[in-house]
C-alpha cells in the first residue's frame, strides 16, 4: 500500500484586522488570546482586585469586569491602581449594559483606566435613543483612544432588528426557520453596529466583534458566517455554557471546531462555577483547549492512560497527578528559569500494552508495571529507553529524572 499523507494541520487562521487591547494584540495573526471575566461586585474593590489577580496569574491575558453603576465605575481606577501596585498590568475591559454611555461620561477616570469597552448593541438603548447612546460610547472610545468589543448575545438581541427580519422572512414564499432568522439577526446586529462605529470614526483596528449563543451548532454556524462576511477581529465564546463537564465539553466542542477552521482571535470559556468554586478554572480550560489543539503552549502536559483491569494499584494515577500538580505549582518560577519548558511532554502510563509506545512519543515517559507484570518500569527519554526503575522508590526516582531533564534541556 503506498504511504498516504495524512494532514494534521488546521485551516490557516482567517486574516483579521489586529486590535491592541492595552498592549495585548487580538487578531492580525497574533496567537489566540485567553480571556475571562470576574463575578465579583466591581464596587467591592478588595474582592475584585483579588479575583482579577487570580485570573491574571492563572494566565488570563485580558480580564473583563462588570461596570453596571456609579459605584462600580468609581471603583475601576482604584482597581487598576491596586493591580499595578501588585505588578499586574493585565488589561481590564469594562462590560457595559443599558447605561454605559452615562457611566463613561460621568466617570472619566474609569474611561481612562479601562483598556477596552464592551458594548452590547441589544441593550445600549431603545428606539430613537439607541443610535445616540451607541454613538456616545463610541465617541468616548475615540476620545480615550480605546478599542471596543461589540458583543452581541442572543439572550439580549436587538428586538427591533429581529422583528424587522422576522417580518421580511414571513413575507418570503419559503420562509426560513425562526432560528435561522435569529442567527442572521445576531450577525447583522454585529455587522451593522460595527459599520455604525466606523462611520462615527472608530477605525476597524479598534473594533472586535462577538456573537454569542448558548447552543453549539448555532455558535458554529453564526461564527462561520460572520467570519465570511467580515475581517474584524473575533472574540469566541459559548455563552451560558453551563456547569461542570457540560460547560467544558460544549465550549470545547464549539470553539474547537471554529478554531480548527481558523476562526477566532480570542476566547473565553464561560463556565458556571460551583458555589464557592474556583473562577480560574475557566482560564485553565481555555488554555488546555488551545494547547491540546496545538495552537499555543502554556504549561507542560502530562499524558496518562485511563488505567484498566491491568492496573489494580493506583500508583500510576498518583504519579501522573503528582507530576502535573508539581508542574502547575512550579510554572511561575520555571517560566523564568527554563524558557521553552511549556513545550515539555511527559507520559505516565499504566502498563506495557501502550506504555512504552506512548512514552517514546513523549520527551520523557515511564511505563509502570501492570498487574502480574515484572515489577519494573522502563523510562524513555527523547524516544530512547534509558533505564528501568524498580522497587518502592520508582515514583520518587522518576520525579527526579523529570526535574533533571528540565534542568538539562531548558536551563539557561
Ligand atoms: Fe490499561 Fe495498560 Fe492501556 Fe493503561 S496502557 S489503559 S493500563 S492497557
CSV table of C-alpha atoms and ligand atoms in Angstrom, one decimal:
chain,number,residue,atom,x,y,z
A,1,UNK,CA,0.0,0.0,0.0
A,2,UNK,CA,1.5,3.4,-0.9
A,3,UNK,CA,2.1,5.7,2.1
A,4,UNK,CA,-0.6,8.3,2.2
A,5,UNK,CA,-0.1,11.8,3.6
A,6,UNK,CA,-2.4,12.3,6.5
A,7,UNK,CA,-2.5,16.0,7.2
A,8,UNK,CA,-2.8,17.1,10.8
A,9,UNK,CA,-2.9,20.8,10.1
A,10,UNK,CA,-5.8,23.1,11.0
A,11,UNK,CA,-7.1,25.5,8.4
A,12,UNK,CA,-5.0,28.6,8.1
A,13,UNK,CA,-6.0,31.4,10.5
A,14,UNK,CA,-8.5,33.8,9.0
A,15,UNK,CA,-6.9,37.2,8.3
A,16,UNK,CA,-8.4,39.7,10.6
A,17,UNK,CA,-7.5,43.3,11.5
A,18,UNK,CA,-5.5,43.3,14.7
A,19,UNK,CA,-6.7,45.3,17.7
A,20,UNK,CA,-4.4,46.4,20.5
A,21,UNK,CA,-6.1,45.9,23.9
A,22,UNK,CA,-3.9,47.5,26.5
A,23,UNK,CA,-0.8,46.1,24.9
A,24,UNK,CA,-2.3,42.6,24.1
A,25,UNK,CA,-2.8,42.1,20.3
A,26,UNK,CA,-6.0,40.4,19.4
A,27,UNK,CA,-6.3,39.3,15.7
A,28,UNK,CA,-4.0,40.4,12.9
A,29,UNK,CA,-2.2,37.0,13.1
A,30,UNK,CA,-1.4,37.2,16.9
A,31,UNK,CA,-1.7,34.0,18.9
A,32,UNK,CA,-5.3,33.3,20.1
A,33,UNK,CA,-5.7,35.3,23.4
A,34,UNK,CA,-7.2,33.8,26.5
A,35,UNK,CA,-9.6,36.0,28.5
A,36,UNK,CA,-12.0,35.7,31.3
A,37,UNK,CA,-14.4,37.7,33.4
A,38,UNK,CA,-14.8,38.4,37.1
A,39,UNK,CA,-18.0,37.6,39.0
A,40,UNK,CA,-17.4,39.9,41.9
A,41,UNK,CA,-19.3,43.2,42.6
A,42,UNK,CA,-16.9,45.6,40.9
A,43,UNK,CA,-17.7,48.2,43.6
A,44,UNK,CA,-16.1,45.7,46.1
A,45,UNK,CA,-12.5,46.7,45.3
A,46,UNK,CA,-10.8,44.2,47.5
A,47,UNK,CA,-12.7,41.2,46.1
A,48,UNK,CA,-12.4,42.4,42.5
A,49,UNK,CA,-8.6,43.0,42.8
A,50,UNK,CA,-8.2,39.6,44.4
A,51,UNK,CA,-10.1,37.9,41.6
A,52,UNK,CA,-8.5,39.8,38.7
A,53,UNK,CA,-5.1,39.0,40.2
A,54,UNK,CA,-6.0,35.3,40.5
A,55,UNK,CA,-7.3,35.2,36.9
A,56,UNK,CA,-4.3,37.0,35.6
A,57,UNK,CA,-1.8,34.8,37.5
A,58,UNK,CA,-3.7,31.7,36.2
A,59,UNK,CA,-3.0,33.0,32.6
A,60,UNK,CA,-5.9,35.2,31.7
A,61,UNK,CA,-4.4,37.8,29.3
A,62,UNK,CA,-7.4,40.1,29.4
A,63,UNK,CA,-10.0,40.4,32.2
A,64,UNK,CA,-13.4,41.8,31.9
A,65,UNK,CA,-15.2,43.4,34.8
A,66,UNK,CA,-18.9,44.5,35.1
A,67,UNK,CA,-19.4,48.2,35.2
A,68,UNK,CA,-23.1,48.5,36.0
A,69,UNK,CA,-23.5,51.6,38.2
A,70,UNK,CA,-21.7,54.7,39.6
A,71,UNK,CA,-20.1,52.8,42.5
A,72,UNK,CA,-18.6,50.3,40.1
A,73,UNK,CA,-17.4,52.9,37.7
A,74,UNK,CA,-15.8,54.9,40.6
A,75,UNK,CA,-14.0,51.7,41.7
A,76,UNK,CA,-12.4,50.9,38.3
A,77,UNK,CA,-9.4,53.4,38.6
A,78,UNK,CA,-8.7,52.2,42.1
A,79,UNK,CA,-8.8,48.6,41.0
A,80,UNK,CA,-6.3,49.5,38.2
A,81,UNK,CA,-4.0,51.2,40.6
A,82,UNK,CA,-4.1,48.4,43.1
A,83,UNK,CA,-3.3,45.8,40.4
A,84,UNK,CA,-0.4,47.9,39.2
A,85,UNK,CA,1.0,48.0,42.7
A,86,UNK,CA,0.9,44.2,42.6
A,87,UNK,CA,2.9,44.4,39.4
A,88,UNK,CA,-0.1,43.2,37.3
A,89,UNK,CA,-0.7,45.0,34.0
A,90,UNK,CA,-3.5,42.8,32.7
A,91,UNK,CA,-5.8,44.9,30.5
A,92,UNK,CA,-9.2,45.5,32.1
A,93,UNK,CA,-12.3,45.6,29.9
A,94,UNK,CA,-15.5,47.3,31.1
A,95,UNK,CA,-18.7,45.4,30.5
A,96,UNK,CA,-21.4,48.0,29.9
A,97,UNK,CA,-25.1,47.4,29.5
A,98,UNK,CA,-28.0,50.0,29.3
A,99,UNK,CA,-26.2,53.0,30.8
A,100,UNK,CA,-22.6,52.6,29.6
A,101,UNK,CA,-22.8,56.0,27.8
A,102,UNK,CA,-23.7,57.7,31.0
A,103,UNK,CA,-21.2,55.9,33.2
A,104,UNK,CA,-18.3,56.6,30.8
A,105,UNK,CA,-19.3,60.3,30.6
A,106,UNK,CA,-19.7,60.7,34.3
A,107,UNK,CA,-16.5,58.8,35.3
A,108,UNK,CA,-13.6,60.0,33.1
A,109,UNK,CA,-11.1,58.2,35.3
A,110,UNK,CA,-12.9,54.9,34.7
A,111,UNK,CA,-12.9,55.6,30.9
A,112,UNK,CA,-9.2,56.2,31.1
A,113,UNK,CA,-8.4,53.2,33.3
A,114,UNK,CA,-10.1,50.6,31.1
A,115,UNK,CA,-8.3,49.1,28.2
A,116,UNK,CA,-11.5,48.3,26.2
A,117,UNK,CA,-15.2,48.9,26.4
A,118,UNK,CA,-17.7,46.2,25.7
A,119,UNK,CA,-20.9,47.4,24.1
A,120,UNK,CA,-24.0,45.2,23.8
A,121,UNK,CA,-25.9,46.6,20.8
A,122,UNK,CA,-29.1,44.8,22.1
A,123,UNK,CA,-29.4,46.9,25.2
A,124,UNK,CA,-27.4,50.1,24.6
A,125,UNK,CA,-30.7,51.9,24.3
A,126,UNK,CA,-34.1,51.6,22.6
A,127,UNK,CA,-35.8,53.2,19.6
A,128,UNK,CA,-34.7,56.8,18.9
A,129,UNK,CA,-32.2,56.7,21.9
A,130,UNK,CA,-30.3,53.6,20.7
A,131,UNK,CA,-28.1,55.1,18.0
A,132,UNK,CA,-27.4,58.2,20.1
A,133,UNK,CA,-26.3,56.2,23.1
A,134,UNK,CA,-24.3,53.8,21.0
A,135,UNK,CA,-22.6,56.8,19.3
A,136,UNK,CA,-21.8,58.3,22.8
A,137,UNK,CA,-19.9,55.2,23.8
A,138,UNK,CA,-18.0,55.1,20.5
A,139,UNK,CA,-17.1,58.7,20.8
A,140,UNK,CA,-15.7,58.1,24.3
A,141,UNK,CA,-13.6,55.2,22.8
A,142,UNK,CA,-12.3,57.7,20.2
A,143,UNK,CA,-11.6,60.4,22.8
A,144,UNK,CA,-9.8,58.0,25.2
A,145,UNK,CA,-8.1,56.1,22.4
A,146,UNK,CA,-9.6,52.7,23.4
A,147,UNK,CA,-10.9,49.8,21.4
A,148,UNK,CA,-14.4,48.4,21.8
A,149,UNK,CA,-15.9,45.0,21.6
A,150,UNK,CA,-19.3,44.9,20.0
A,151,UNK,CA,-20.7,41.9,21.8
A,152,UNK,CA,-24.0,40.6,20.6
A,153,UNK,CA,-25.7,37.9,22.7
A,154,UNK,CA,-28.8,36.1,21.7
A,155,UNK,CA,-30.2,36.5,25.2
A,156,UNK,CA,-30.3,40.2,24.7
A,157,UNK,CA,-30.6,40.5,21.0
A,158,UNK,CA,-31.8,43.8,19.3
A,159,UNK,CA,-35.5,43.1,19.3
A,160,UNK,CA,-36.3,45.7,16.7
A,161,UNK,CA,-33.8,44.2,14.2
A,162,UNK,CA,-35.1,40.7,14.9
A,163,UNK,CA,-38.7,41.8,14.4
A,164,UNK,CA,-37.8,43.5,11.1
A,165,UNK,CA,-36.0,40.4,9.8
A,166,UNK,CA,-38.8,38.1,11.0
A,167,UNK,CA,-41.4,40.2,9.2
A,168,UNK,CA,-39.3,40.2,6.0
A,169,UNK,CA,-38.8,36.4,6.3
A,170,UNK,CA,-42.5,35.8,6.8
A,171,UNK,CA,-43.2,37.7,3.6
A,172,UNK,CA,-41.0,35.3,1.6
A,173,UNK,CA,-42.6,32.5,-0.3
A,174,UNK,CA,-40.5,29.9,1.6
A,175,UNK,CA,-39.7,31.4,5.0
A,176,UNK,CA,-36.6,30.2,6.9
A,177,UNK,CA,-37.0,28.8,10.4
A,178,UNK,CA,-37.2,31.3,13.2
A,179,UNK,CA,-33.9,30.0,14.5
A,180,UNK,CA,-32.2,30.7,11.2
A,181,UNK,CA,-33.6,34.2,11.2
A,182,UNK,CA,-32.4,34.7,14.8
A,183,UNK,CA,-28.9,33.7,13.7
A,184,UNK,CA,-29.0,36.2,10.8
A,185,UNK,CA,-30.2,38.9,13.2
A,186,UNK,CA,-27.2,38.2,15.5
A,187,UNK,CA,-24.8,38.5,12.6
A,188,UNK,CA,-26.5,41.6,11.2
A,189,UNK,CA,-26.6,43.2,14.7
A,190,UNK,CA,-22.8,42.8,14.9
A,191,UNK,CA,-22.1,44.0,11.4
A,192,UNK,CA,-24.4,46.9,11.4
A,193,UNK,CA,-23.1,48.1,14.7
A,194,UNK,CA,-19.5,47.8,13.5
A,195,UNK,CA,-20.4,49.8,10.4
A,196,UNK,CA,-22.0,52.5,12.5
A,197,UNK,CA,-19.0,52.7,14.8
A,198,UNK,CA,-16.7,53.1,11.8
A,199,UNK,CA,-19.0,55.8,10.4
A,200,UNK,CA,-18.7,57.7,13.7
A,201,UNK,CA,-14.9,57.5,13.3
A,202,UNK,CA,-13.6,54.4,15.2
A,203,UNK,CA,-11.2,52.6,12.9
A,204,UNK,CA,-11.6,48.8,12.3
A,205,UNK,CA,-8.4,48.3,14.1
A,206,UNK,CA,-10.2,49.2,17.3
A,207,UNK,CA,-13.2,47.0,16.9
A,208,UNK,CA,-13.6,43.4,18.0
A,209,UNK,CA,-16.9,41.5,17.3
A,210,UNK,CA,-18.5,38.7,19.1
A,211,UNK,CA,-21.8,36.9,18.5
A,212,UNK,CA,-22.5,34.6,21.4
A,213,UNK,CA,-25.2,31.9,21.6
A,214,UNK,CA,-25.6,29.0,24.0
A,215,UNK,CA,-26.1,26.2,21.5
A,216,UNK,CA,-23.1,24.5,20.0
A,217,UNK,CA,-24.4,24.1,16.4
A,218,UNK,CA,-25.8,27.7,16.4
A,219,UNK,CA,-22.5,29.1,17.6
A,220,UNK,CA,-20.5,27.3,14.8
A,221,UNK,CA,-23.0,28.4,12.2
A,222,UNK,CA,-23.0,32.0,13.3
A,223,UNK,CA,-19.2,32.4,13.5
A,224,UNK,CA,-18.6,30.6,10.3
A,225,UNK,CA,-20.9,33.0,8.6
A,226,UNK,CA,-19.7,36.1,10.4
A,227,UNK,CA,-16.1,35.3,9.6
A,228,UNK,CA,-17.0,35.0,5.9
A,229,UNK,CA,-18.7,38.4,6.0
A,230,UNK,CA,-16.1,40.5,7.8
A,231,UNK,CA,-12.4,40.7,8.7
A,232,UNK,CA,-13.0,42.3,12.1
A,233,UNK,CA,-11.1,40.5,14.9
A,234,UNK,CA,-13.4,37.9,16.5
A,235,UNK,CA,-13.9,37.0,20.2
A,236,UNK,CA,-15.3,33.5,20.6
A,237,UNK,CA,-17.4,32.2,23.4
A,238,UNK,CA,-20.3,29.9,24.0
A,239,UNK,CA,-22.5,31.9,26.3
A,240,UNK,CA,-24.2,30.3,29.3
A,241,UNK,CA,-22.2,27.1,28.5
A,242,UNK,CA,-23.2,25.6,31.9
A,243,UNK,CA,-21.7,23.9,34.8
A,244,UNK,CA,-19.0,21.3,35.2
A,245,UNK,CA,-18.3,18.9,32.5
A,246,UNK,CA,-21.2,20.0,30.3
A,247,UNK,CA,-19.9,23.6,30.1
A,248,UNK,CA,-16.4,22.3,29.3
A,249,UNK,CA,-17.5,19.8,26.7
A,250,UNK,CA,-19.9,22.3,25.0
A,251,UNK,CA,-17.3,25.1,24.9
A,252,UNK,CA,-14.5,22.8,23.7
A,253,UNK,CA,-16.7,21.3,21.0
A,254,UNK,CA,-18.0,24.6,19.7
A,255,UNK,CA,-14.7,26.6,19.9
A,256,UNK,CA,-12.5,23.6,18.9
A,257,UNK,CA,-14.3,23.3,15.6
A,258,UNK,CA,-14.2,27.0,14.9
A,259,UNK,CA,-10.5,27.3,15.9
A,260,UNK,CA,-9.8,24.3,13.6
A,261,UNK,CA,-11.5,26.3,10.8
A,262,UNK,CA,-9.1,29.2,11.5
A,263,UNK,CA,-11.8,31.3,13.2
A,264,UNK,CA,-11.3,33.2,16.4
A,265,UNK,CA,-8.7,35.6,17.7
A,266,UNK,CA,-9.6,35.5,21.4
A,267,UNK,CA,-11.6,33.0,23.5
A,268,UNK,CA,-13.4,32.9,26.8
A,269,UNK,CA,-14.7,29.7,28.3
A,270,UNK,CA,-17.8,30.8,30.2
A,271,UNK,CA,-18.2,28.2,33.0
A,272,UNK,CA,-20.8,28.5,35.7
A,273,UNK,CA,-18.7,28.0,38.8
A,274,UNK,CA,-19.8,25.6,41.6
A,275,UNK,CA,-20.8,27.5,44.7
A,276,UNK,CA,-17.5,28.7,46.2
A,277,UNK,CA,-15.8,27.2,43.1
A,278,UNK,CA,-12.6,28.5,41.6
A,279,UNK,CA,-13.1,31.1,38.9
A,280,UNK,CA,-9.7,30.4,37.4
A,281,UNK,CA,-10.9,27.0,36.2
A,282,UNK,CA,-12.2,28.7,33.0
A,283,UNK,CA,-8.8,30.1,32.3
A,284,UNK,CA,-7.2,26.6,32.7
A,285,UNK,CA,-9.8,25.1,30.4
A,286,UNK,CA,-9.2,27.7,27.7
A,287,UNK,CA,-5.5,27.2,27.9
A,288,UNK,CA,-5.9,23.4,27.7
A,289,UNK,CA,-8.2,23.7,24.7
A,290,UNK,CA,-5.7,25.9,22.9
A,291,UNK,CA,-2.7,23.7,23.9
A,292,UNK,CA,-4.3,20.3,23.2
A,293,UNK,CA,-5.2,21.6,19.7
A,294,UNK,CA,-1.6,22.7,19.2
A,295,UNK,CA,-2.3,26.4,18.9
A,296,UNK,CA,-0.4,27.6,21.9
A,297,UNK,CA,1.8,26.3,24.7
A,298,UNK,CA,1.2,27.3,28.3
A,299,UNK,CA,2.3,24.5,30.6
A,300,UNK,CA,3.9,21.1,30.1
A,301,UNK,CA,1.3,18.4,29.5
A,302,UNK,CA,1.3,15.0,31.2
A,303,UNK,CA,-0.2,12.2,29.1
A,304,UNK,CA,-1.6,9.4,31.1
A,305,UNK,CA,-3.6,6.4,30.2
A,306,UNK,CA,-7.0,5.9,31.8
A,307,UNK,CA,-6.0,2.7,33.5
A,308,UNK,CA,-8.0,-0.5,33.3
A,309,UNK,CA,-8.1,-4.0,34.7
A,310,UNK,CA,-4.4,-4.4,34.0
A,311,UNK,CA,-3.7,-1.9,36.8
A,312,UNK,CA,-5.2,-2.7,40.1
A,313,UNK,CA,-2.9,-0.3,42.1
A,314,UNK,CA,-3.3,3.5,41.8
A,315,UNK,CA,0.4,4.1,41.7
A,316,UNK,CA,0.5,5.4,38.2
A,317,UNK,CA,-2.5,7.7,38.7
A,318,UNK,CA,-0.9,9.1,41.8
A,319,UNK,CA,2.4,9.7,39.9
A,320,UNK,CA,0.7,11.4,37.0
A,321,UNK,CA,-1.3,13.6,39.3
A,322,UNK,CA,1.8,14.5,41.3
A,323,UNK,CA,3.8,15.4,38.3
A,324,UNK,CA,1.0,17.6,36.8
A,325,UNK,CA,0.4,19.3,40.2
A,326,UNK,CA,4.2,19.9,40.7
A,327,UNK,CA,4.3,21.4,37.2
A,328,UNK,CA,1.3,23.8,38.0
A,329,UNK,CA,2.9,24.8,41.2
A,330,UNK,CA,6.4,25.4,39.8
A,331,UNK,CA,5.3,27.1,36.5
A,332,UNK,CA,5.7,30.7,37.7
A,333,UNK,CA,9.3,30.0,38.6
A,334,UNK,CA,10.0,27.7,35.7
A,335,UNK,CA,8.8,30.3,33.1
A,336,UNK,CA,11.7,32.5,34.3
A,337,UNK,CA,14.3,29.8,34.9
A,338,UNK,CA,13.5,27.4,32.0
A,339,UNK,CA,12.5,29.2,28.8
A,340,UNK,CA,10.5,27.0,26.5
A,341,UNK,CA,9.6,24.5,29.2
A,342,UNK,CA,5.9,24.9,28.2
A,343,UNK,CA,6.6,22.6,25.3
A,344,UNK,CA,7.6,19.6,27.5
A,345,UNK,CA,5.6,16.4,27.2
A,346,UNK,CA,5.7,13.8,29.9
A,347,UNK,CA,4.0,10.4,29.8
A,348,UNK,CA,3.0,8.3,32.7
A,349,UNK,CA,1.5,5.0,31.6
A,350,UNK,CA,-0.1,2.1,33.4
A,351,UNK,CA,1.4,-1.0,31.7
A,352,UNK,CA,3.3,-2.4,28.8
A,353,UNK,CA,0.4,-2.5,26.4
A,354,UNK,CA,0.6,1.2,25.4
A,355,UNK,CA,3.2,2.3,27.9
A,356,UNK,CA,6.5,2.0,26.0
A,357,UNK,CA,4.9,3.3,22.8
A,358,UNK,CA,3.3,6.3,24.3
A,359,UNK,CA,6.5,7.0,26.4
A,360,UNK,CA,8.6,7.1,23.2
A,361,UNK,CA,6.3,9.9,21.8
A,362,UNK,CA,6.9,12.0,24.9
A,363,UNK,CA,10.1,13.9,25.9
A,364,UNK,CA,10.3,11.7,29.0
A,365,UNK,CA,8.0,8.9,29.8
A,366,UNK,CA,7.6,5.9,32.1
A,367,UNK,CA,5.7,2.7,31.8
A,368,UNK,CA,4.7,1.4,35.2
A,369,UNK,CA,4.2,-2.3,35.8
A,370,UNK,CA,0.7,-3.5,35.4
A,371,UNK,CA,-0.8,-6.3,37.5
A,372,UNK,CA,1.2,-9.5,37.0
A,373,UNK,CA,4.0,-7.8,35.1
A,374,UNK,CA,7.6,-7.8,36.3
A,375,UNK,CA,7.8,-5.0,38.9
A,376,UNK,CA,10.0,-2.9,36.6
A,377,UNK,CA,9.3,0.5,35.0
A,378,UNK,CA,11.2,1.4,31.8
A,379,UNK,CA,11.9,5.1,31.4
A,380,UNK,CA,12.2,6.6,27.9
A,381,UNK,CA,14.0,9.9,27.2
A,382,UNK,CA,13.7,11.5,23.8
A,383,UNK,CA,12.3,8.3,22.4
A,384,UNK,CA,15.0,6.0,23.7
A,385,UNK,CA,14.9,3.7,26.7
A,386,UNK,CA,17.5,5.0,29.2
A,387,UNK,CA,16.9,2.9,32.3
A,388,UNK,CA,14.5,0.6,34.2
A,389,UNK,CA,13.4,1.7,37.6
A,390,UNK,CA,12.5,-0.9,40.2
A,391,UNK,CA,11.3,-1.2,43.8
A,392,UNK,CA,9.3,1.1,46.1
A,393,UNK,CA,11.1,4.3,45.0
A,394,UNK,CA,10.1,4.3,41.3
A,395,UNK,CA,7.8,7.4,41.7
A,396,UNK,CA,10.4,9.5,43.5
A,397,UNK,CA,13.2,8.5,41.1
A,398,UNK,CA,11.1,9.3,38.1
A,399,UNK,CA,10.2,12.7,39.6
A,400,UNK,CA,14.0,13.4,40.0
A,401,UNK,CA,14.6,12.3,36.4
A,402,UNK,CA,11.9,14.7,35.1
A,403,UNK,CA,13.5,17.6,37.2
A,404,UNK,CA,16.9,16.7,35.7
A,405,UNK,CA,15.6,16.6,32.2
A,406,UNK,CA,14.0,20.0,32.6
A,407,UNK,CA,17.3,21.4,34.0
A,408,UNK,CA,19.4,19.9,31.3
A,409,UNK,CA,17.2,20.8,28.4
A,410,UNK,CA,15.7,24.1,29.4
A,411,UNK,CA,18.2,25.5,31.9
A,412,UNK,CA,19.8,28.8,30.8
B,1,LIG,FE1,-4.8,-0.3,30.6
B,1,LIG,FE2,-2.2,-0.6,30.1
B,1,LIG,FE3,-3.8,0.7,28.3
B,1,LIG,FE4,-3.2,1.8,30.6
B,1,LIG,S1,-1.7,1.3,29.0
B,1,LIG,S2,-5.2,1.7,29.7
B,1,LIG,S3,-3.1,0.1,32.0
B,1,LIG,S4,-3.8,-1.5,28.9
